[in-house]
Amino acid sequence: MKNTTLKIFASLLVIILLGSCSESSTSDPTPTETGKYVLMTDVVQFQAPGYLTAFGSMPSGTITDIAPKSLQIKSAFGFRTFGKWLFLRQNVAGDAGLQKYTVSDEGALKDEGFIVGASQFLVVSETAGYYLDETRGTLKLQKFNPTTMQRTGEIDLSSLQKTGVEYQAIGKHTLASKEGKLYAGISYGTKAAAGYGDDLYDYVELAVIDMATDKLEKTIKYDGVKGIGWGSSANKMWTLGDDGALYLYSTGLGTGFAKSAVIRIKKGETDFDRNWIFKATDIQAGSSICTSVIKEGKMYVEIPSTPLLADFSNLTSIIFDYYVIDLATGQKTKIGGMPQHHYAYCNEQAITEIDGKIYFWVRNKEQKVDGYYVLEGTAAKQVFNVNHDGFSWGFAKLQ
């Protein structure tokens, strides 16, 4: 039963944003403006169809999420951005792979290429990126050019094969980069669960690869933490802070939410900072952190007000609040101005920074809230709310 639940969760894992404001005037995308903001929604959570809609400016008030130039997609599962591009983990028909879009001057989504079989991925620059394609090998990382969306080679890491491990994959849950190094998570699990919540060891391990030479430099371990990231998610589950450190999130999904934590690799270093860890259980037993923004010595996270249950039965409950944590002291402060909300799942932009401001996605169906709030001091103010009965999966500004 546990493995079945985990597989279902892995297939569905995703969400994201949008909020509330019923009294304001309706604001729709303006076709004549360059679309720089993108919203993903679906009609019913985890069900087809979904929509991508571009906005020429920051939405405000009560908005509609489906417009004449919206792109209908079979699966809404969150997305990531890089510059003027956005990337999904499936194409318009719902086929698994890496899909790239841009937004035209008229506000329409334009197909810019698709890589079949790609799963977890990382875009480093306009010409360099990496992804895992398990059909080509679980111990190999594929290279690609994000501009052309063409595969350009691979990195063979079969030297890291551990004897006696039934299932081993590199880059399934985590692919991140910092200061010229690629950090690829190593999963040790079982064939039955294929690396989802079946970690064999009580540590996380990353391969450190020099991106200039594609050479493996070393592997690094952090004891007492299990499972960085969650490989089916559009949410990459790591963040580069404005302090130059790489922050990685252990969701606790495979530990019954008993060990969710944030760990880091500091600027100028290539190994874990073992003098610092943030344990979600220090605020609430049975917690899960999957996204954050790190800015000016503060970490912004979501924490449930009630312990999460190991069978996931209350993971979709409206029990989450946003907190700001002081990185140096660990002092925590709840952020006011928002109702409790839904878990972030695969929402890469559930907590996000746009033009120097921090935004939070809030969904509370009973209060008819599904939109974004912006931080103002110690509280947040609503920016826009989506007037629909569906579900929002992401909102971002393209550069």
Coordinates of C-alpha atoms in Angstrom, one line a residue:
M1 CA 0.0 0.0 0.0
K2 CA 2.8 2.4 0.9
N3 CA 4.6 1.9 -2.5
T4 CA 1.3 2.3 -4.4
T5 CA 0.6 5.5 -2.5
L6 CA 4.1 6.8 -3.3
K7 CA 3.8 5.9 -7.0
I8 CA 0.5 7.7 -7.3
F9 CA 2.0 10.7 -5.4
A10 CA 5.0 10.7 -7.8
S11 CA 2.7 10.7 -10.8
L12 CA 0.6 13.6 -9.5
L13 CA 3.0 15.6 -7.5
V14 CA 2.6 19.2 -8.6
I15 CA 0.9 22.6 -8.0
I16 CA 1.3 26.2 -7.7
L17 CA -0.3 29.4 -7.3
L18 CA -2.8 32.3 -7.4
G19 CA -5.0 34.0 -4.9
S20 CA -7.9 36.1 -3.8
C21 CA -9.7 39.4 -4.4
S22 CA -13.3 39.3 -5.3
E23 CA -14.1 43.0 -5.3
S24 CA -11.5 44.2 -7.8
S25 CA -12.1 44.7 -11.5
T26 CA -11.3 41.8 -13.9
S27 CA -8.0 42.0 -15.6
D28 CA -7.4 39.8 -18.7
P29 CA -4.2 39.4 -20.8
T30 CA -3.7 42.3 -23.3
P31 CA -3.0 40.7 -26.8
T32 CA -1.1 43.8 -28.0
E33 CA 1.4 43.7 -25.2
T34 CA 4.5 41.5 -25.0
G35 CA 3.6 38.6 -22.7
K36 CA 6.1 38.6 -19.8
Y37 CA 4.1 36.8 -17.1
V38 CA 2.8 33.3 -17.4
L39 CA 0.2 31.5 -15.4
M40 CA -0.5 27.7 -15.4
T41 CA -3.9 26.4 -14.3
D42 CA -6.1 23.4 -14.8
V43 CA -9.9 23.0 -14.7
V44 CA -9.8 20.3 -12.0
Q45 CA -6.8 19.5 -9.9
F46 CA -4.7 16.6 -11.4
Q47 CA -7.1 16.3 -14.3
A48 CA -7.0 17.5 -17.9
P49 CA -7.1 19.9 -19.5
G50 CA -4.6 22.6 -18.3
Y51 CA -3.9 26.0 -19.6
L52 CA -0.9 28.3 -20.0
T53 CA -1.8 32.0 -20.3
A54 CA 0.5 34.9 -20.9
F55 CA 0.0 38.4 -19.4
G56 CA 1.6 41.6 -20.7
S57 CA 2.0 43.0 -17.2
M58 CA 1.6 41.9 -13.6
P59 CA -2.0 40.8 -13.1
S60 CA -4.0 42.6 -10.4
G61 CA -7.5 42.3 -8.9
T62 CA -9.7 39.4 -10.0
I63 CA -8.5 37.8 -13.2
T64 CA -9.6 35.0 -15.6
D65 CA -7.2 32.3 -16.4
I66 CA -8.3 31.3 -19.8
A67 CA -8.0 33.8 -22.7
P68 CA -8.2 33.6 -26.5
K69 CA -4.4 33.0 -26.8
S70 CA -4.2 30.6 -23.9
L71 CA -2.5 27.3 -24.8
Q72 CA -4.5 24.2 -23.8
I73 CA -2.3 21.4 -22.5
K74 CA -3.2 17.8 -21.5
S75 CA -1.3 17.9 -18.2
A76 CA -0.7 20.9 -15.9
F77 CA 2.3 19.9 -13.7
G78 CA 4.1 23.1 -13.0
F79 CA 7.0 24.7 -14.9
R80 CA 10.4 26.3 -14.6
T81 CA 11.8 29.4 -16.3
F82 CA 15.2 30.5 -17.7
G83 CA 15.4 34.0 -19.1
K84 CA 12.7 34.3 -21.7
W85 CA 12.0 30.5 -21.8
L86 CA 9.7 28.3 -19.8
F87 CA 10.1 24.5 -19.5
L88 CA 7.5 21.8 -18.8
R89 CA 8.0 18.1 -18.1
Q90 CA 5.6 17.1 -20.8
N91 CA 4.5 18.3 -24.2
V92 CA 1.0 19.6 -25.2
A93 CA -0.2 16.0 -25.7
G94 CA 1.0 15.0 -22.2
D95 CA 4.0 12.9 -23.4
A96 CA 6.9 12.8 -20.9
G97 CA 9.9 14.8 -21.9
L98 CA 11.4 18.3 -21.8
Q99 CA 9.2 20.9 -23.5
K100 CA 10.4 24.5 -24.2
Y101 CA 8.1 27.5 -24.9
T102 CA 8.5 31.2 -25.5
V103 CA 5.8 33.9 -25.5
S104 CA 5.3 35.8 -28.7
D105 CA 4.8 39.6 -28.9
E106 CA 1.1 38.9 -29.3
G107 CA 1.0 36.9 -26.1
A108 CA 0.8 33.4 -27.6
L109 CA 2.8 30.4 -26.3
K110 CA 5.2 29.2 -29.0
D111 CA 6.6 25.6 -29.1
E112 CA 10.4 25.9 -29.2
G113 CA 11.3 22.2 -29.0
F114 CA 10.8 18.9 -27.2
I115 CA 13.3 16.3 -25.9
V116 CA 11.7 12.9 -25.7
G117 CA 12.5 10.9 -22.6
A118 CA 14.0 13.7 -20.5
S119 CA 12.9 13.8 -16.9
Q120 CA 14.8 15.7 -14.2
F121 CA 16.7 18.6 -15.9
L122 CA 18.9 21.6 -15.4
V123 CA 19.4 24.6 -17.7
V124 CA 22.8 26.2 -16.9
S125 CA 23.1 28.7 -19.8
E126 CA 21.7 29.4 -23.2
T127 CA 23.9 26.6 -24.7
A128 CA 24.4 24.2 -21.8
G129 CA 22.0 22.0 -19.9
Y130 CA 21.7 18.5 -18.4
Y131 CA 18.9 15.9 -18.0
L132 CA 18.3 12.3 -17.0
D133 CA 16.9 9.9 -19.5
E134 CA 16.6 6.5 -17.8
T135 CA 16.2 4.7 -21.1
R136 CA 19.7 5.8 -21.9
G137 CA 21.0 4.7 -18.5
T138 CA 20.3 5.6 -14.9
L139 CA 24.0 6.2 -14.3
K140 CA 24.4 8.6 -17.2
L141 CA 23.6 12.3 -17.5
Q142 CA 22.6 13.6 -20.9
K143 CA 23.8 17.0 -22.1
F144 CA 21.7 19.3 -24.3
N145 CA 21.7 22.8 -25.9
P146 CA 18.7 24.7 -24.5
T147 CA 18.7 27.1 -27.5
T148 CA 18.4 24.3 -30.1
M149 CA 16.8 21.7 -27.8
Q150 CA 19.2 19.1 -29.2
R151 CA 21.1 16.4 -27.2
T152 CA 24.8 17.1 -27.4
G153 CA 26.4 14.2 -25.5
E154 CA 26.5 12.5 -22.1
I155 CA 28.4 12.0 -18.9
D156 CA 29.0 8.4 -17.9
L157 CA 29.0 8.0 -14.1
S158 CA 28.8 4.2 -14.0
S159 CA 32.0 4.3 -11.9
L160 CA 29.6 5.2 -9.0
Q161 CA 27.7 2.0 -9.2
K162 CA 27.3 0.5 -5.7
T163 CA 27.3 -3.3 -5.6
G164 CA 24.2 -4.9 -4.2
V165 CA 21.9 -2.0 -4.8
E166 CA 18.7 -3.0 -6.7
Y167 CA 18.0 0.4 -8.2
Q168 CA 20.5 3.3 -8.5
A169 CA 20.1 6.6 -10.4
I170 CA 22.0 9.8 -10.7
G171 CA 20.2 13.1 -11.1
K172 CA 16.7 11.6 -10.7
H173 CA 15.7 14.0 -7.9
T174 CA 18.4 16.7 -7.9
L175 CA 20.3 18.4 -10.6
A176 CA 21.8 21.8 -9.5
S177 CA 24.8 24.0 -10.3
K178 CA 26.9 26.5 -8.5
E179 CA 30.2 28.2 -9.4
G180 CA 31.0 25.9 -12.3
K181 CA 30.1 22.6 -10.5
L182 CA 27.2 20.3 -11.3
Y183 CA 25.6 18.6 -8.3
A184 CA 23.7 15.5 -9.1
G185 CA 21.8 13.5 -6.4
I186 CA 22.5 9.8 -6.2
S187 CA 19.4 7.6 -5.4
Y188 CA 19.8 4.2 -3.9
G189 CA 16.5 2.3 -3.8
T190 CA 14.4 -0.6 -5.1
K191 CA 13.1 -1.5 -8.5
A192 CA 9.5 -1.6 -7.1
A193 CA 9.5 2.1 -6.0
A194 CA 12.1 3.2 -8.6
G195 CA 13.7 5.7 -6.2
Y196 CA 10.6 7.3 -4.7
G197 CA 10.6 7.1 -0.9
D198 CA 12.7 3.9 -0.9
D199 CA 16.1 5.4 0.2
L200 CA 18.2 2.5 1.5
Y201 CA 20.6 4.7 3.5
D202 CA 20.3 7.3 6.2
Y203 CA 22.2 9.9 4.2
V204 CA 22.0 12.0 1.0
E205 CA 24.8 11.8 -1.5
L206 CA 25.7 14.1 -4.4
A207 CA 28.1 13.6 -7.3
V208 CA 30.2 16.8 -7.9
I209 CA 31.1 17.3 -11.5
D210 CA 33.3 19.9 -13.1
M211 CA 31.1 21.4 -15.9
A212 CA 34.1 22.7 -17.9
T213 CA 35.5 19.2 -18.3
D214 CA 32.5 16.9 -17.5
K215 CA 34.8 15.1 -15.1
L216 CA 33.6 13.6 -11.8
E217 CA 35.5 15.3 -9.0
K218 CA 34.1 13.5 -5.9
T219 CA 30.9 12.5 -4.1
I220 CA 29.7 14.2 -0.9
K221 CA 27.5 12.9 1.9
Y222 CA 25.2 14.4 4.5
D223 CA 24.3 11.9 7.3
G224 CA 20.9 11.8 8.9
V225 CA 18.9 13.3 6.0
K226 CA 17.0 11.3 3.4
G227 CA 15.8 12.2 -0.1
I228 CA 16.7 15.7 -1.5
G229 CA 14.0 16.7 -4.0
W230 CA 11.3 14.6 -5.6
G231 CA 12.0 13.6 -9.2
S232 CA 8.5 13.7 -10.7
S233 CA 8.1 17.4 -9.7
A234 CA 8.4 20.6 -11.8
N235 CA 9.6 22.1 -8.5
K236 CA 13.4 21.6 -8.6
M237 CA 13.5 21.8 -4.8
W238 CA 16.7 23.7 -4.4
T239 CA 17.6 27.4 -4.4
L240 CA 20.6 29.6 -4.9
G241 CA 20.5 32.2 -2.1
D242 CA 21.6 35.8 -2.5
D243 CA 24.5 34.7 -0.2
G244 CA 25.8 32.5 -3.0
A245 CA 25.0 29.2 -1.2
L246 CA 23.1 26.3 -2.7
Y247 CA 20.1 25.4 -0.4
L248 CA 18.7 21.9 -0.9
Y249 CA 15.3 20.7 0.4
S250 CA 14.5 17.3 1.9
T251 CA 10.8 17.0 1.7
G252 CA 10.3 14.2 4.2
L253 CA 8.0 12.4 1.7
G254 CA 9.9 9.1 2.1
T255 CA 10.2 9.3 5.9
G256 CA 6.6 9.8 6.9
F257 CA 7.4 13.6 7.2
A258 CA 9.7 12.9 10.1
K259 CA 12.9 14.3 8.7
S260 CA 12.2 17.2 6.4
A261 CA 15.1 19.6 6.4
V262 CA 17.1 22.2 4.5
I263 CA 20.9 21.8 4.1
R264 CA 23.4 23.8 2.1
I265 CA 26.7 24.1 0.3
K266 CA 28.2 27.6 1.0
K267 CA 29.6 30.0 -1.5
G268 CA 33.2 29.1 -2.5
E269 CA 32.8 25.5 -1.2
T270 CA 32.0 22.2 -2.8
D271 CA 31.0 20.2 0.3
F272 CA 28.1 20.4 2.7
D273 CA 28.1 23.0 5.5
R274 CA 27.8 20.6 8.4
N275 CA 27.6 23.5 10.9
W276 CA 24.1 24.5 9.7
I277 CA 20.8 22.7 9.1
F278 CA 17.2 23.8 9.4
K279 CA 14.9 21.0 10.5
A280 CA 11.2 21.6 9.7
T281 CA 10.3 19.6 12.8
D282 CA 11.8 22.4 14.9
I283 CA 8.6 24.3 14.1
Q284 CA 6.1 21.5 13.6
A285 CA 6.4 17.7 13.9
G286 CA 5.4 16.1 10.6
S287 CA 6.4 18.8 8.2
S288 CA 7.5 19.1 4.6
I289 CA 9.6 21.8 3.0
C290 CA 9.8 21.8 -0.8
T291 CA 10.5 25.4 -1.7
S292 CA 11.9 28.6 -0.4
V293 CA 13.4 32.0 -1.1
I294 CA 16.6 32.9 0.7
K295 CA 17.2 36.7 0.8
E296 CA 19.2 39.0 3.1
G297 CA 19.8 36.4 5.8
K298 CA 16.2 35.2 5.8
M299 CA 14.6 32.0 4.6
Y300 CA 10.9 32.0 3.6
V301 CA 9.2 28.6 3.9
E302 CA 5.8 27.0 4.4
I303 CA 5.0 24.9 7.4
P304 CA 1.8 23.0 8.3
S305 CA -0.1 24.0 11.5
T306 CA -1.0 20.3 12.0
P307 CA 1.4 17.4 11.8
L308 CA 1.3 15.7 8.3
L309 CA 0.4 12.1 8.4
A310 CA 2.6 9.4 6.9
D311 CA -0.1 8.1 4.6
F312 CA -0.5 11.6 3.0
S313 CA -4.1 11.7 4.0
N314 CA -4.0 15.3 5.1
L315 CA -1.3 16.6 2.7
T316 CA -4.0 18.3 0.6
S317 CA -5.7 19.9 3.6
I318 CA -5.7 23.7 4.0
I319 CA -3.3 23.7 7.0
F320 CA -0.2 25.5 5.7
D321 CA 1.2 28.9 6.7
Y322 CA 4.2 30.9 5.6
Y323 CA 7.1 31.7 7.9
V324 CA 10.3 33.7 7.7
I325 CA 13.3 32.2 9.4
D326 CA 16.5 34.0 10.5
L327 CA 19.4 32.0 9.1
A328 CA 21.8 32.9 11.8
T329 CA 19.6 32.5 14.9
G330 CA 16.8 30.2 13.7
Q331 CA 14.2 32.6 15.0
K332 CA 10.9 32.0 13.2
T333 CA 8.0 34.5 12.5
K334 CA 4.7 33.7 10.9
I335 CA 3.9 36.0 8.0
G336 CA 0.4 37.5 8.4
G337 CA -2.2 38.8 6.0
M338 CA -2.9 35.5 4.3
P339 CA -5.4 32.6 4.9
Q340 CA -4.0 29.1 5.4
H341 CA -3.3 27.5 2.1
H342 CA -2.6 24.3 0.2
Y343 CA 0.7 22.4 0.1
A344 CA 3.1 23.6 -2.6
Y345 CA 3.8 20.2 -4.2
C346 CA 5.4 20.8 -7.6
N347 CA 4.9 24.5 -7.6
E348 CA 8.3 25.9 -8.3
Q349 CA 7.0 29.5 -7.8
A350 CA 4.9 28.9 -4.6
I351 CA 7.4 31.2 -2.9
T352 CA 9.1 33.4 -5.5
E353 CA 11.0 36.6 -6.0
I354 CA 9.9 39.0 -8.8
D355 CA 11.6 42.3 -9.3
G356 CA 13.1 42.2 -5.8
K357 CA 9.7 41.5 -4.1
I358 CA 8.7 38.2 -2.5
Y359 CA 5.4 36.6 -3.6
F360 CA 3.4 33.8 -2.1
W361 CA 0.9 31.5 -3.7
V362 CA -2.2 31.0 -1.7
R363 CA -5.1 28.6 -2.4
N364 CA -8.0 28.2 0.0
K365 CA -11.0 26.8 -1.8
E366 CA -13.5 27.6 1.0
Q367 CA -12.6 31.2 0.9
K368 CA -12.4 31.2 -2.9
V369 CA -8.8 32.2 -2.9
D370 CA -6.4 31.1 -5.6
G371 CA -3.7 33.7 -6.3
Y372 CA -0.6 35.6 -5.2
Y373 CA 0.2 37.8 -2.3
V374 CA 3.3 40.1 -2.0
L375 CA 5.3 40.6 1.2
E376 CA 5.0 44.1 2.8
G377 CA 7.0 44.2 6.0
T378 CA 5.9 41.3 8.3
A379 CA 2.6 40.7 6.4
A380 CA 1.5 40.1 2.8
K381 CA -1.1 41.8 0.6
Q382 CA -3.1 40.2 -2.1
V383 CA -2.0 41.0 -5.7
F384 CA -4.4 39.0 -7.8
N385 CA -7.0 36.2 -7.5
V386 CA -8.1 33.8 -10.2
N387 CA -11.8 33.6 -10.7
H388 CA -12.2 29.9 -11.4
D389 CA -13.2 26.6 -9.8
G390 CA -9.9 25.0 -11.0
F391 CA -6.4 24.9 -9.6
S392 CA -3.3 27.1 -10.2
W393 CA 0.0 25.4 -10.8
G394 CA 2.5 28.2 -11.4
F395 CA 3.1 31.9 -12.1
A396 CA 6.3 33.5 -13.2
K397 CA 7.8 36.5 -15.0
L398 CA 10.0 35.9 -18.0
Q399 CA 13.0 38.0 -18.5

